[in-house]
Coordinates of C-alpha atoms in Angstrom, one line a residue:
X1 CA 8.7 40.2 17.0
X2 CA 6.7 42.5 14.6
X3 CA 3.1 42.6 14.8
X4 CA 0.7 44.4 12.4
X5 CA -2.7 45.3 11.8
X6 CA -5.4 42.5 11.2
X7 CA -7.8 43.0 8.3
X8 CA -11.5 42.3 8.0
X9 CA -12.5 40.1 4.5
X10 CA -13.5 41.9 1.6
X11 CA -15.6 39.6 -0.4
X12 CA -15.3 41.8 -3.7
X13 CA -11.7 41.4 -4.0
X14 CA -12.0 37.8 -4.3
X15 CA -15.0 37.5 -6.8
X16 CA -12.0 37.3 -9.2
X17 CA -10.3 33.9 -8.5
X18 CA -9.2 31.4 -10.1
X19 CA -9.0 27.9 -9.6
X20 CA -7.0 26.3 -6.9
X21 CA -4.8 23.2 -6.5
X22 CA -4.7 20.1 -5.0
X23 CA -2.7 16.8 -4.1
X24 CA 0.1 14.3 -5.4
X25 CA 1.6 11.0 -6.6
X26 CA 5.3 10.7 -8.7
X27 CA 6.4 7.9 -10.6
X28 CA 9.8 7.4 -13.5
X29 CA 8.3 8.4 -17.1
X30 CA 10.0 10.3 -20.0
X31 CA 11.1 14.4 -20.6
X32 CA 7.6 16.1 -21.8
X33 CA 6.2 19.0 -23.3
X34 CA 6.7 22.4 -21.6
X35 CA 3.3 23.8 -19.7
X36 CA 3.2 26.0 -22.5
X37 CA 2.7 23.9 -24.7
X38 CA 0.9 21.1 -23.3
X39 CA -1.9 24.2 -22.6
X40 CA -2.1 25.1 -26.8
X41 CA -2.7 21.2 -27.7
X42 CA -6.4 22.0 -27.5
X43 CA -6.6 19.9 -30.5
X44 CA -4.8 16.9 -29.2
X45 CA -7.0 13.9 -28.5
X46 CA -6.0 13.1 -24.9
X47 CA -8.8 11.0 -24.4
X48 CA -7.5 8.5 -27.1
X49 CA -4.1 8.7 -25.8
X50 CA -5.1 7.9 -22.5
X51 CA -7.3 4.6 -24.1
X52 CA -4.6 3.2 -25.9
X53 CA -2.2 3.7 -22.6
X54 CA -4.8 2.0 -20.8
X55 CA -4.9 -0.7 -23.0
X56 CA -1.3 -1.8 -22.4
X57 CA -1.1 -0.5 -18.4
X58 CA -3.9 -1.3 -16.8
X59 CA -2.5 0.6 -13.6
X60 CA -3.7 3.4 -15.2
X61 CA -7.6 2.5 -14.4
X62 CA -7.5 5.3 -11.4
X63 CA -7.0 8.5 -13.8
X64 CA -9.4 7.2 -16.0
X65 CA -12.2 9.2 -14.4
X66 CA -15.5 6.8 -15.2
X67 CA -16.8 7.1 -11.2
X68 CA -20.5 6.4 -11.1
X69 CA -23.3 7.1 -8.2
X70 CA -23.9 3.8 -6.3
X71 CA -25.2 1.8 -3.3
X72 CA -23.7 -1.4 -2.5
X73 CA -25.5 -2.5 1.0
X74 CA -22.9 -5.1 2.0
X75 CA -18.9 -4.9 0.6
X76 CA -17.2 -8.5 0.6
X77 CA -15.2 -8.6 3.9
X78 CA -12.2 -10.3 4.9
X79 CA -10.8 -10.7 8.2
X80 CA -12.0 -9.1 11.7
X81 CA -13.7 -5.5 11.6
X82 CA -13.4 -4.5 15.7
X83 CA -16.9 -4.2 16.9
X84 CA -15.7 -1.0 18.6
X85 CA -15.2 0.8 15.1
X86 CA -18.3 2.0 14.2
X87 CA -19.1 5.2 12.2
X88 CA -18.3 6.3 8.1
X89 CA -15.3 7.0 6.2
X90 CA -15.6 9.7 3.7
X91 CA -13.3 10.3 0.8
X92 CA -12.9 12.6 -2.0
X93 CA -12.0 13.0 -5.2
X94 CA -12.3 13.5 -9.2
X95 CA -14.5 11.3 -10.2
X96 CA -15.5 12.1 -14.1
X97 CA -12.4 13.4 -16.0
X98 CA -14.1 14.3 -19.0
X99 CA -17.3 17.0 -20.1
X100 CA -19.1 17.1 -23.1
X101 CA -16.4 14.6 -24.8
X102 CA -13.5 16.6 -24.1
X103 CA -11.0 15.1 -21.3
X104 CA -9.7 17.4 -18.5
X105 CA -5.7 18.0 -18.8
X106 CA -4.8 17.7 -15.1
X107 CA -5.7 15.0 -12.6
X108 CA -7.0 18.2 -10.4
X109 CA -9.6 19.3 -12.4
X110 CA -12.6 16.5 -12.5
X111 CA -16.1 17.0 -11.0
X112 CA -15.7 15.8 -7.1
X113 CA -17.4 12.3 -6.3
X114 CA -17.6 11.7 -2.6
X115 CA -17.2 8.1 -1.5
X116 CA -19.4 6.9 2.0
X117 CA -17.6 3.4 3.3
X118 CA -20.4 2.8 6.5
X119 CA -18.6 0.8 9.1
X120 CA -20.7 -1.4 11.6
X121 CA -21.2 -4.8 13.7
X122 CA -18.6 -6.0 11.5
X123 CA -20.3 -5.1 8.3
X124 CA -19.8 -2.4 5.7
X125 CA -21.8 -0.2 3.2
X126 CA -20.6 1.7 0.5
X127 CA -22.6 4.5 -1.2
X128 CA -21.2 7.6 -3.4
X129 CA -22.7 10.9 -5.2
X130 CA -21.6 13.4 -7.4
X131 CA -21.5 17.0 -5.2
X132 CA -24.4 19.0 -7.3
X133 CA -22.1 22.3 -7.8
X134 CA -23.3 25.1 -9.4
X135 CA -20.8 23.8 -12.5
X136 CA -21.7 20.7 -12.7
X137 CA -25.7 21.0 -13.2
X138 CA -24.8 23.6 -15.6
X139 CA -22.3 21.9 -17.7
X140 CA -25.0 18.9 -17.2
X141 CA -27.5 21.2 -18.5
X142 CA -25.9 22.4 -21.2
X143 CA -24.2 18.7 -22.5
X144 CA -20.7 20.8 -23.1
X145 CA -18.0 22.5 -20.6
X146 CA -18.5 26.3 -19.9
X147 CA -15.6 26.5 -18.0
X148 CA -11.8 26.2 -17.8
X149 CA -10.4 24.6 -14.7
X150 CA -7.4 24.2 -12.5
X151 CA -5.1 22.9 -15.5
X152 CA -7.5 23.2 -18.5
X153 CA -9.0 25.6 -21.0
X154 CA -10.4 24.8 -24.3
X155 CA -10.6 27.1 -26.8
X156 CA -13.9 29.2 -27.2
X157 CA -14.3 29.3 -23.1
X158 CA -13.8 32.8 -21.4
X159 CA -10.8 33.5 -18.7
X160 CA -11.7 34.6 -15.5
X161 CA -14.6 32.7 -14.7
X162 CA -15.5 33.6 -11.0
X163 CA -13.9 30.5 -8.6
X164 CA -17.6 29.4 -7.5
X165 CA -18.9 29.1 -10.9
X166 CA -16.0 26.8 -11.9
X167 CA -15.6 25.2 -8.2
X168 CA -15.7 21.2 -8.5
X169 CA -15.8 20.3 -5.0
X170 CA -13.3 17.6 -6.0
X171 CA -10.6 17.9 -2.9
X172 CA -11.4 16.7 0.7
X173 CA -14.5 16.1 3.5
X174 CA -15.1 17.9 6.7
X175 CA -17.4 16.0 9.1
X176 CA -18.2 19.1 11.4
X177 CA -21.0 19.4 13.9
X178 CA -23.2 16.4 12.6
X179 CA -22.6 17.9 9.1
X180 CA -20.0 16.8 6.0
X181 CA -18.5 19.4 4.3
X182 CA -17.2 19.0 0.5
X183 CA -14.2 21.0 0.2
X184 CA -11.8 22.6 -3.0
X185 CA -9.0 25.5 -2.8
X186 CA -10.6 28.6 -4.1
X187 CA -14.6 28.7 -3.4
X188 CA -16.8 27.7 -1.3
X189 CA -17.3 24.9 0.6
X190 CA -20.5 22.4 -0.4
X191 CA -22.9 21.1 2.2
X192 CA -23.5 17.3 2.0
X193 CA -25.9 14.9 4.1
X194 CA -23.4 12.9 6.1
X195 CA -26.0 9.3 5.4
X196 CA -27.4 10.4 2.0
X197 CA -24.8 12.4 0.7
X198 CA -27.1 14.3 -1.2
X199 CA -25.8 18.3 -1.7
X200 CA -27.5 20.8 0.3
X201 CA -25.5 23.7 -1.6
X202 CA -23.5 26.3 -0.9
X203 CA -22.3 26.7 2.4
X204 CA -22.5 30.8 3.4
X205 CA -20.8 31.2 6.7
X206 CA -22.2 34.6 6.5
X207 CA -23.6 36.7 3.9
X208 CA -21.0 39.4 3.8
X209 CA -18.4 36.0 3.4
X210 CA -20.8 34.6 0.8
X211 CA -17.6 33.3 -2.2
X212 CA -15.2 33.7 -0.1
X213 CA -12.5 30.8 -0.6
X214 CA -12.4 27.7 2.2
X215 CA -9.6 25.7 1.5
X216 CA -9.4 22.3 1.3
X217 CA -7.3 21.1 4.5
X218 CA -8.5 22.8 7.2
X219 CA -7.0 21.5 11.0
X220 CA -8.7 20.6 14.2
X221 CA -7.2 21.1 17.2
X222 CA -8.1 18.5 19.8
X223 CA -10.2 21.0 21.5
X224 CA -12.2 20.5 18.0
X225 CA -11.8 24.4 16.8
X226 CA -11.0 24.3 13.1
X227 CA -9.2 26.3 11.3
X228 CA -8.5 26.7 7.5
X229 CA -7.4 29.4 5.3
X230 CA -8.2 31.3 1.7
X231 CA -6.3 32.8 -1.3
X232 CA -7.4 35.6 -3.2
X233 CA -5.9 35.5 -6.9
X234 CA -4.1 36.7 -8.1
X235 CA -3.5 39.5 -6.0
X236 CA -2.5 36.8 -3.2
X237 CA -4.9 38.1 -0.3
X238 CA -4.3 35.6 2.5
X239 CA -7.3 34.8 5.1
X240 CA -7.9 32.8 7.6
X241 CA -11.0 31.1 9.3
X242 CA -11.8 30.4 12.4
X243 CA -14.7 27.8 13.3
X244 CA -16.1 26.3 16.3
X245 CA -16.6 22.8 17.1
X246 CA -20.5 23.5 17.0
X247 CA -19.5 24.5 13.7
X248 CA -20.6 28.2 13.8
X249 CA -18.1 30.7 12.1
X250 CA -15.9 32.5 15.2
X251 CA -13.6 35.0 12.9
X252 CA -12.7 35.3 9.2
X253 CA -10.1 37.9 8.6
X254 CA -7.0 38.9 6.3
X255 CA -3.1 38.6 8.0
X256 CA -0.7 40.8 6.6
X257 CA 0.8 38.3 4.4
X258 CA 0.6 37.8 0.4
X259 CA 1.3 35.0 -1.3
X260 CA -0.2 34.8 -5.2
X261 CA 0.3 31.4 -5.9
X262 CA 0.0 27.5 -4.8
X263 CA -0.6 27.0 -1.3
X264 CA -2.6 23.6 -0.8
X265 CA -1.9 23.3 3.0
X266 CA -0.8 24.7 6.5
X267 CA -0.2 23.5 9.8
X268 CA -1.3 24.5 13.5
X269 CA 0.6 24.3 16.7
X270 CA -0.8 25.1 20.1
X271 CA -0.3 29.1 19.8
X272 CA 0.4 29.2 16.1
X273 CA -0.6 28.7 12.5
X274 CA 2.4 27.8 10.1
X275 CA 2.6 28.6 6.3
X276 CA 4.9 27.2 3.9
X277 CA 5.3 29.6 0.7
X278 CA 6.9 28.3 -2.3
X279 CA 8.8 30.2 -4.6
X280 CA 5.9 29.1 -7.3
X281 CA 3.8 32.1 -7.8
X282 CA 1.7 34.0 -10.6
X283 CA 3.4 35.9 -13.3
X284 CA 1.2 37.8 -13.9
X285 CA 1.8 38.8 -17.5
X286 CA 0.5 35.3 -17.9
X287 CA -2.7 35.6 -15.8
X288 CA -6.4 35.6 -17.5
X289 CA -4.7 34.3 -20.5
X290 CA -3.9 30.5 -19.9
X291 CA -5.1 28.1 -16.9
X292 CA -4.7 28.5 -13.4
X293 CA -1.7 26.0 -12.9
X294 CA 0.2 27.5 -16.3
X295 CA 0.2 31.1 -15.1
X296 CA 2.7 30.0 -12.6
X297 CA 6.2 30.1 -12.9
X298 CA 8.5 28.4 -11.0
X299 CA 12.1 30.8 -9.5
X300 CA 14.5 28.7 -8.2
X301 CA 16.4 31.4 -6.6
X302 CA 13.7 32.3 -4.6
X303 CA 12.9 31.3 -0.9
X304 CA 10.5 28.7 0.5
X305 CA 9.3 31.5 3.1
X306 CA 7.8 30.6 6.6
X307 CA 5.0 32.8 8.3
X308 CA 4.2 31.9 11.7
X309 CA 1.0 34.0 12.6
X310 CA -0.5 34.1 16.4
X311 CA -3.8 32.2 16.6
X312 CA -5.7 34.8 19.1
X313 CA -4.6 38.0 17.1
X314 CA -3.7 36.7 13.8
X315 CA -0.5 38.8 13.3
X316 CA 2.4 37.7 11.3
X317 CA 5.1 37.5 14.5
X318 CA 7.9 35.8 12.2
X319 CA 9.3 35.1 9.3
X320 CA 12.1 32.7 7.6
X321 CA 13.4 32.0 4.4
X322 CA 14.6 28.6 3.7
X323 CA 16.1 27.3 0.4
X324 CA 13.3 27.0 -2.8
X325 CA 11.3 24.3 -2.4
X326 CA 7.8 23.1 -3.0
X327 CA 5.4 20.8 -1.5
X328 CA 1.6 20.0 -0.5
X329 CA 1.6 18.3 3.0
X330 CA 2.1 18.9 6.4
X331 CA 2.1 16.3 9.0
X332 CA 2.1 18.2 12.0
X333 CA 3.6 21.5 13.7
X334 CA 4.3 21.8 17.0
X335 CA 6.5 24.4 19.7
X336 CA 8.9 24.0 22.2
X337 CA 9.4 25.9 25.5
X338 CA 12.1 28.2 23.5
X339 CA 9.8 29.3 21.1
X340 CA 11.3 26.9 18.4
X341 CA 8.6 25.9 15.8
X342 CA 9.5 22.3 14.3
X343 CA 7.1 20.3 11.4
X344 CA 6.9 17.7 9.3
X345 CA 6.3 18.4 5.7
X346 CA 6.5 16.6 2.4
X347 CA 9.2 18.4 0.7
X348 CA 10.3 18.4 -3.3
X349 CA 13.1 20.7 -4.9
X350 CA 10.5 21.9 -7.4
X351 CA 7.1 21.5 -8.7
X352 CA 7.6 19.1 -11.4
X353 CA 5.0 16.8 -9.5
X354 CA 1.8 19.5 -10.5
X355 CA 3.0 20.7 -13.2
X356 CA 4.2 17.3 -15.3
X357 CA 3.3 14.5 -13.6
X358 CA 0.0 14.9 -12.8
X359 CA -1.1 16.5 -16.0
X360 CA 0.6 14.0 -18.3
X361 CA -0.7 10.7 -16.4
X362 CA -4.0 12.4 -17.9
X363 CA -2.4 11.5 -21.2
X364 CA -1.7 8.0 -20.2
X365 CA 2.1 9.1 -19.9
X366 CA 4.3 9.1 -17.2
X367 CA 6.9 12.5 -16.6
X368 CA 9.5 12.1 -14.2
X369 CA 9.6 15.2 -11.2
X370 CA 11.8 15.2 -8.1
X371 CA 9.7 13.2 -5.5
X372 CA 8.9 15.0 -2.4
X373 CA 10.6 13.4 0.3
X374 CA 9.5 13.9 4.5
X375 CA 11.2 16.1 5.8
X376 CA 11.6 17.9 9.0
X377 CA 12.2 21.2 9.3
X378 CA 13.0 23.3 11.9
X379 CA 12.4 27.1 12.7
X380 CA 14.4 28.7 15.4
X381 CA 13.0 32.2 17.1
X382 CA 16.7 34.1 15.9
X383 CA 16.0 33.5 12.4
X384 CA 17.6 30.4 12.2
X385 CA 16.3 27.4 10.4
X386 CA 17.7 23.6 9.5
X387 CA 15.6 21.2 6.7
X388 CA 16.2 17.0 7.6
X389 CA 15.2 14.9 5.1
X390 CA 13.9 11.8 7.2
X391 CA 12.4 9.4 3.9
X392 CA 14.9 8.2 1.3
X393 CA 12.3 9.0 -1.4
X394 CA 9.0 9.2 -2.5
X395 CA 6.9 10.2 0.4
X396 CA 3.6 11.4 0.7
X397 CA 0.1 12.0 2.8
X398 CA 1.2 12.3 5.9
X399 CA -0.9 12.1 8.8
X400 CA -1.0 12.1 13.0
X401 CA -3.2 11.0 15.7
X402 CA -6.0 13.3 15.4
X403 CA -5.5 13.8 19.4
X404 CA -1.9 15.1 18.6
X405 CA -2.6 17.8 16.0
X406 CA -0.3 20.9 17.0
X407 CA 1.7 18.8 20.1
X408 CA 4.7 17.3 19.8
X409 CA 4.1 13.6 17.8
X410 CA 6.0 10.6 18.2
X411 CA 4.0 8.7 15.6
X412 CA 3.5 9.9 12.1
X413 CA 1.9 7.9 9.1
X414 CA 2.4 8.0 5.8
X415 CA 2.7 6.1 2.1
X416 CA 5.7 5.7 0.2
X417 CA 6.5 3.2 -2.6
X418 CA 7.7 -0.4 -1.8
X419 CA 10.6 -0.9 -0.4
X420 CA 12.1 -2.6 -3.9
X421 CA 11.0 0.1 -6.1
X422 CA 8.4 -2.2 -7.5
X423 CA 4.5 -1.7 -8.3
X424 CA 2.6 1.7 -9.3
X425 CA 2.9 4.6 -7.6
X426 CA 2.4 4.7 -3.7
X427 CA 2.3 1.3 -2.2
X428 CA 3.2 0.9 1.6
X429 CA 2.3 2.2 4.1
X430 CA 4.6 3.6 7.2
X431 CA 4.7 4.5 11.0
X432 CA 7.8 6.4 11.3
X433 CA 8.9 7.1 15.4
X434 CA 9.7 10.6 15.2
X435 CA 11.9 10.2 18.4
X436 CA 14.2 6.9 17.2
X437 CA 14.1 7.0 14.0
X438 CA 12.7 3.5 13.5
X439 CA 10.0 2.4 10.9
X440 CA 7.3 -0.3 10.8
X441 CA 6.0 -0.6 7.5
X442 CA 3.7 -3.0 5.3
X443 CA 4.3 -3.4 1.7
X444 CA 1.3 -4.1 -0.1
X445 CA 1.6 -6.5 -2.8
X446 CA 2.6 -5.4 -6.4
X447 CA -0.5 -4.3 -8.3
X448 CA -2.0 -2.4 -5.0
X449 CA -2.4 1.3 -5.2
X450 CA -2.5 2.6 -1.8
X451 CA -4.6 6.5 -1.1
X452 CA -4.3 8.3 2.0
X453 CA -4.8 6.3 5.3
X454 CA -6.3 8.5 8.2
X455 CA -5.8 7.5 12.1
X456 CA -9.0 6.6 13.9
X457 CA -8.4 7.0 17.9
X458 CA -9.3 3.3 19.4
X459 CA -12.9 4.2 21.8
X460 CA -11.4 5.0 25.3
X461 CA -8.1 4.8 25.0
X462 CA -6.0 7.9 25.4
X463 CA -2.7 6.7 24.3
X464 CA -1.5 8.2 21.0
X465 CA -0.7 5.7 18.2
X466 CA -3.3 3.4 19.5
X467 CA -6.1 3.2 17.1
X468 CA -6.1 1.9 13.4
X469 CA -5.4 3.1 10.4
X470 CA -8.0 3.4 7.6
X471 CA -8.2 3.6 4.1
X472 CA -9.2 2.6 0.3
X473 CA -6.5 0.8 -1.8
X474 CA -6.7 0.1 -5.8
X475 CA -6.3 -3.3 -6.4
X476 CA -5.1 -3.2 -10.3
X477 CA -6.0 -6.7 -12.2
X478 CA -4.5 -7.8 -15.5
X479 CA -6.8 -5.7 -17.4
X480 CA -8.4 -2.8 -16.0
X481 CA -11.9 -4.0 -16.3
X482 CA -10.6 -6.7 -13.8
X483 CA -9.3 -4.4 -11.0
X484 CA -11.3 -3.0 -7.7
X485 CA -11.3 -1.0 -5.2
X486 CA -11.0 -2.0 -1.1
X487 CA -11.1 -1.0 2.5
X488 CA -8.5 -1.6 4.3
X489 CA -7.7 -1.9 7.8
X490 CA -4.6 -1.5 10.2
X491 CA -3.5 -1.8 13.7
X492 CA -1.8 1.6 13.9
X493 CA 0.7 0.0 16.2
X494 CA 1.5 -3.6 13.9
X495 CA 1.7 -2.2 10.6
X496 CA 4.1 -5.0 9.3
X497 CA 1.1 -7.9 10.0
X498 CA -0.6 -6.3 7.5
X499 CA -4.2 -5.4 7.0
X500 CA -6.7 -6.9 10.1
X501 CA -9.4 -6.4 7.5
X502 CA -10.6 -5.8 4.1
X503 CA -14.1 -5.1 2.7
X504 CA -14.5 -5.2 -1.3
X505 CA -16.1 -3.8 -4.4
X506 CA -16.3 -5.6 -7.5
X507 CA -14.8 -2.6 -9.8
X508 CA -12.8 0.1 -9.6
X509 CA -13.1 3.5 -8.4
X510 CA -11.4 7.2 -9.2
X511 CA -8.2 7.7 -7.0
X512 CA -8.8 10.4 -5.1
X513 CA -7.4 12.6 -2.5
X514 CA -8.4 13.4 0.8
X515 CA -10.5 11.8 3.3
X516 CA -11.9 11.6 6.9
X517 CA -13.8 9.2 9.4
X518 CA -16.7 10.7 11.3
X519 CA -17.8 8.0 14.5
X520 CA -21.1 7.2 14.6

């Protein structure tokens, strides 16, 4: 193994970053523009574009960005909430997709609208708030956008905007230490009141560390240390963060590893922290003249590299290379007595899936992209490595007991699309036995949209898998003034009986992204 010096953050190196990246979705659609030129149709009226799609495909109501700040005290609820689930589930997302009349050109880049489902004696509340980032009171105050983002610049903005100042909060909670964090990829993280949800600010883990980037999928161990990681672009800096469960900082330093492009997620096991580093990196002829997302360039003769770095000295103590590929997800990473690293990860041949998919559903449009697919991969201590595809397709947010995170997992969670190829975009819902092979899996009726499900642990029971699984679902209608957004509930351990319970809005809301439940 090769160890090598640890560095401390420096905080002025990373004043110039850009924006970071974020989630997923896949769907058939026609061939498209190239980034290019998708980022010089500044004169293009997306937003019409978008109306007009909406008007014949009402499935479409998700991207349409029109979330709203409201309190609803009781949702309509179906079925039996388990008196022994009580606390909030948080979820984030874009909310507004559009500024001063101009729509944003990539799902990733709207204002961040956090969503508060209260869950209790078989009732449940729903409340949401903008986060109040330093962008979006300014672009409020101003009536016009003053900033590029993630997959958009229009002309007469300036390039190079520091990350914080263009920082939309829009990616995932952290409920840590009786507080809820509001997370992106390349700036800070926002402090929220977990029952209010109104924004505290900034969060400054230390005033030396003041900027510095908190990414958006931080991972607790069970021991409830947290750890999460930050790019510096585009020079590719690589940091990572160290928090206690009494959610006081522990370390922040750089490894000696550089990666100047995409990296969305990473992955823990017992003694190590695992990065996956697609061949999808800054060119940097491009950077500071176009967006974020178009400075990349895809090399498909590149490795997916694998860093393995040791959690109590934060060396890099292996590498890999593995055949180009590109992805956002891990399940979960764990190691065997040999040293053998194996994880699950939601794997795609390229990045069509940021780069045309996502922006063009902006548009109303659908662009087809190789789907990322679960897969299993496995990273032996000579060097060796072997990739298993384990979903026949479409795949995506994959998720473990939260008691399991960096052991060996026998159950993991995730969505996929139905099993007849029918309906919009993500719509079942799977428990896949990492040991058999076998799958138990509810197909939600065509017209749902299904987000990211987490596990919530059943109260004093220490068995993993037995708990429920939780999360919001868009229910489209016939027109999209007609569709709504639900809470659903599942026995973690019956998905095929479907849903034990529901609660209801009367409209729709934003899809977003990432979530998380906080007990009361």
């Amino acid at each position: 193994m090769t160890r090598m010096t640890v560095m401390p953050c420096d905080r002025r190196t990373l004043l110039r970053a850009a924006a970071g990246a974020a989630l997923l979705a896949g769907v058939p659609l026609k061939p498209l523009l190239a980034a290019a030129d998708l980022a010089a149709t500044d004169g293009d009226d997306w937003a019409a574009a978008f109306d007009a799609a909406l008007a014949r495909d009402p499935s479409l109501i998700g991207w349409q960005g029109n979330g709203v700040e409201r309190d609803v005290a009781d949702a309509a609820v179906s079925g039996a909430w388990p008196a022994e689930l009580r606390g909030a589930f948080y979820r984030n997302g874009p909310g507004s997709q559009s500024v001063g009349g101009r729509r944003y050109r990539h799902w990733f880049d709207g204002d961040g609208l956090v969503h508060r489902w209260g869950i209790g004696g078989g009732r449940v509340s729903y409340r949401a708030r903008y986060v109040a980032t330093r962008k979006r009171m300014a672009e409020a105050a101003a009536g016009r956008a003053l900033t590029g983002a993630f997959g958009t610049h229009w002309d007469g903005l300036p390039f190079g905007t520091p990350p914080d100042a263009m920082n939309p909060a829009n990616i995932s909670v952290l409920p840590l230490a009786g507080k809820l964090l509001a997370l992106w990829e390349a700036g800070s993280a926002y402090d929220l009141d977990p029952a209010t949800l109104a924004t505290a600010g900034e969060r400054v883990w230390r005033r030396d560390l003041a900027g510095m980037p908190f990414s958006a999928h931080p991972k607790t161990d069970p021991d409830g240390t947290v750890w999460n990681f930050g790019v510096d672009y585009p020079s590719g800096r690589l940091f990572v963060w160290r928090v206690g469960a009494d959610g006081a900082l522990k370390r922040c330093a750089e490894i000696p590893e550089r990666h100047p492009g995409m990296l969305h997620d990473m992955a823990v096991t017992e003694r190590h922290i695992l990065f996956l580093l697609a061949p999808y990196t800054i060119d940097p002829a491009r950077w500071g003249t176009v967006p974020f997302l178009d400075a990349h360039r895809w090399q498909p003769d590149a490795p997916l590299r694998a860093v393995a770095v040791d959690k109590d000295t934060l060396a890099v103590v292996r590498r890999w290379e593995l055949p180009a590929g590109f992805g956002f997800h891990f399940g979960n990473a764990w190691e065997e007595a040999d040293g053998t690293i194996r994880c699950d990860f939601c794997l795609a041949p390229d990045a069509g899936l940021v780069d045309r998919t996502l922006r063009l559903v902006m548009r109303g449009e659908r662009a087809d992209s190789a789907p990322p697919r679960i897969t299993l991969i496995t990273l032996h201590p000579d060097g060796r490595t072997a990739v298993e595809p384990l979903s026949a397709g479409l795949a995506e947010f994959p998720r473990v007991d939260p008691r399991m995170v960096g052991r060996r997992n026998r159950a993991l969670f995730h969505l996929e699309r139905r099993v007849d190829g029918t309906g919009p975009w993500l719509g079942a819902v799977v428990r896949r036995d990492m040991e058999t092979g076998a799958v138990d899996r509810y197909d939600h009726p065509p017209g749902i949209i299904a987000e990211e499900m987490v596990f919530v642990p059943r109260p004093g029971s220490q068995a993993e898998g037995d708990g429920w699984l939780l999360g919001t679902v868009l229910a489209v209608g016939e027109t999209a003034d007609r569709s709504r957004t639900g809470l659903a509930l599942f026995d973690a351990a019956r998905l095929s009986a479907g849903p034990v319970a529901q609660a209801w809005l009367d409209a729709p809301l934003p899809l977003g992204f990432h979530g998380a439940f906080a007990p009361a």
